[in-house]
Coordinates of C-alpha atoms in Angstrom, one line a residue:
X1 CA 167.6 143.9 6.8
X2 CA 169.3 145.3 4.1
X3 CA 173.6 145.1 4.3
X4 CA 175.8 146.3 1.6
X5 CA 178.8 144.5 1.1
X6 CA 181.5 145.4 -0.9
X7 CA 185.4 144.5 -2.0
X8 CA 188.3 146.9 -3.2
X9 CA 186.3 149.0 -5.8
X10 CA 183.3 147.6 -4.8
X11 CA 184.0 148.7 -1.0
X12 CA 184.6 152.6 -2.3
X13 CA 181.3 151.9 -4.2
X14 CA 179.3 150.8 -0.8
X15 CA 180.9 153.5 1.3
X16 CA 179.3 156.2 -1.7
X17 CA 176.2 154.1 -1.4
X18 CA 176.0 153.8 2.2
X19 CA 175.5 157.8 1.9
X20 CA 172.9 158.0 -0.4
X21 CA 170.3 155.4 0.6
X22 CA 169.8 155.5 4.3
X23 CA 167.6 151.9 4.8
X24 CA 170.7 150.2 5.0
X25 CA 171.3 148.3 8.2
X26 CA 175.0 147.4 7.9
X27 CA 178.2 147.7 6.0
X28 CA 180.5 144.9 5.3
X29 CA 184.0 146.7 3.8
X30 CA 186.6 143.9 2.4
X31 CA 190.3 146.0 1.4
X32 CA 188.3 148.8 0.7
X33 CA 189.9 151.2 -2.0
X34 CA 190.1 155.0 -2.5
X35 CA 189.8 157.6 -4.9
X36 CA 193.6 158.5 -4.4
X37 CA 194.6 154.8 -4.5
X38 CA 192.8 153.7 -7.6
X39 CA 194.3 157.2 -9.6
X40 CA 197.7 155.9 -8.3
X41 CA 197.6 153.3 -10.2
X42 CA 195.6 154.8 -13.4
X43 CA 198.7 158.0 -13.0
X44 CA 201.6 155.1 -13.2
X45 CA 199.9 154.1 -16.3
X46 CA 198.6 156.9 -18.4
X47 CA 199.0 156.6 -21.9
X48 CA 197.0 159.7 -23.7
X49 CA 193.2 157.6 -24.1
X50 CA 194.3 154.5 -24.1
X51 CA 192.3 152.1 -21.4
X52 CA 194.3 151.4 -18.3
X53 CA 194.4 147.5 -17.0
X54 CA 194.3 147.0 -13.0
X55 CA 194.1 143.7 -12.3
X56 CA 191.1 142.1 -13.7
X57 CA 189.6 145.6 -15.2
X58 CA 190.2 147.3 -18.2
X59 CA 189.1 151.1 -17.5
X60 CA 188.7 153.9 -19.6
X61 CA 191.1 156.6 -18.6
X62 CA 187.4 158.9 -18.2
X63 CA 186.7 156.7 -15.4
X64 CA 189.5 158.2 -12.9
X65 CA 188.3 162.0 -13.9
X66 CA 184.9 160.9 -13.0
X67 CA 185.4 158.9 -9.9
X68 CA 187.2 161.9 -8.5
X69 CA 184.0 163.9 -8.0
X70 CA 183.3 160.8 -5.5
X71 CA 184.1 161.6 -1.6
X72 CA 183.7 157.7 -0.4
X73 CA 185.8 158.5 2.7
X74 CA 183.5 161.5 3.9
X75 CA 180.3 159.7 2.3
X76 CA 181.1 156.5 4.8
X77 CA 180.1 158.0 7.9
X78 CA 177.0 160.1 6.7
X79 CA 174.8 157.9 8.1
X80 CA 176.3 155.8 11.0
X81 CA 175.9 151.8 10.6
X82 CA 177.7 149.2 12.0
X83 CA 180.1 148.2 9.9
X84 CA 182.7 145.2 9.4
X85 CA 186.3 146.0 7.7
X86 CA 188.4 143.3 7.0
X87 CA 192.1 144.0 5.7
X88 CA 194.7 142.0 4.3
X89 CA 197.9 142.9 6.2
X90 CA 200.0 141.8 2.8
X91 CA 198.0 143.3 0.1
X92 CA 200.0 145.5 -1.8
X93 CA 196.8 146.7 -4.2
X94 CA 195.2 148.2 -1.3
X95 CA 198.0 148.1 1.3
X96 CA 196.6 148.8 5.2
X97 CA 197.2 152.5 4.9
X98 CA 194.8 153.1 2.5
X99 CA 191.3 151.3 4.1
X100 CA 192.8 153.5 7.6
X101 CA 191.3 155.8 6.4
X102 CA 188.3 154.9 6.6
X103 CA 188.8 153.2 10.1
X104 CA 190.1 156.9 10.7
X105 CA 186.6 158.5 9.6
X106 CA 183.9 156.3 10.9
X107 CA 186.0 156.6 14.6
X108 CA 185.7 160.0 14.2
X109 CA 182.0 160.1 13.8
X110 CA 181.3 156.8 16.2
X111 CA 180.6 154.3 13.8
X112 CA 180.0 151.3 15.0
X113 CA 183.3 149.6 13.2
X114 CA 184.5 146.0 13.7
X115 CA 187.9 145.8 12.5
X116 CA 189.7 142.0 11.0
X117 CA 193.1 142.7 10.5
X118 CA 194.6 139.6 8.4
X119 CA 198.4 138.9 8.7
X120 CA 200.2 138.4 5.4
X121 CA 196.4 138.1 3.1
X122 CA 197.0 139.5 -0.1
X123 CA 194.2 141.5 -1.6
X124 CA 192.7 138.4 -3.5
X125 CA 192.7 136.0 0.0
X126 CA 194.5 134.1 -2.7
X127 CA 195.1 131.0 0.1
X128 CA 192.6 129.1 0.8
X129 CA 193.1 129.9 5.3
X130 CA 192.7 133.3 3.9
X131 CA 189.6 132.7 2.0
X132 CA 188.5 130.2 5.2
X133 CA 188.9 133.2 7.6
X134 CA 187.3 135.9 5.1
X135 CA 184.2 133.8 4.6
X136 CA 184.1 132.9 8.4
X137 CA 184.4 136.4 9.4
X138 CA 181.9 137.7 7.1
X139 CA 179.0 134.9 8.1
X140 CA 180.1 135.5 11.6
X141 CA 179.6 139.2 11.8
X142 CA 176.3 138.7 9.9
X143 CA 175.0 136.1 11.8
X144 CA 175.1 138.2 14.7
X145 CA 173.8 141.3 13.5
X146 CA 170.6 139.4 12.0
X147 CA 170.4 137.7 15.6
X148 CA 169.3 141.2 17.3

């Protein structure tokens, strides 16, 4: 069984994925990030070509005019597959708001969604009862989706 997993950019990257290769048996989504929240950050920092710094990448300022012909929110529920979302309550890179809505789109097309909610985990799961629970969760939800 094939599962894609993804975190923050990589999440937006499984959701596009997820809707363009159809053998995939599950999702795992970890603070997934959007289109609109990723240009949020590349807008507060546009200088003319210069590359923009978020986080740990350095991106080329052609990398926000190309990632907006992406759709990850839409492309999520293309093909329904139970999925796991797991969401720091405390991370302020991808706050909550942002990975609703994809909890908002797979609801509306009945994906199969298991939702961890973590109080006060910052987008990096920085402590290690943070990182504990993340890697828990994820071998959990795995565990029994392989056990079918």
């Amino acid at each position: 069984q094939f599962c894609l997993l993804g975190f923050s950019l990589g999440g937006l990257l499984a959701a596009c994925v997820s809707a363009r290769v159809q053998h995939v048996a599950s999702m795992v989504m970890i603070a997934p990030t959007t289109v609109d929240n990723m240009c949020r950050f590349a807008a507060s920092d546009a200088r003319s070509n210069e590359p923009i710094t978020m986080g740990a990448h350095t991106m080329h300022p052609e990398f926000f005019n190309d990632i907006r012909k992406l759709d990850p929110v839409a492309d999520v529920a293309v093909h329904p597959r139970p999925t796991l979302l797991i969401q720091g309550e405390g991370d302020m890179a991808v706050p909550p708001s942002v990975s609703q809505a994809y909890i908002d789109a797979m609801n509306r097309r009945n994906v199969p969604l298991d939702l961890i909610r973590m109080p006060e985990a910052n987008h990096g799961f920085s402590r290690p009862v943070w990182q504990n629970q993340l890697i828990e969760g994820v071998t959990s939800w795995l565990t029994s989706r392989t056990e079918r």
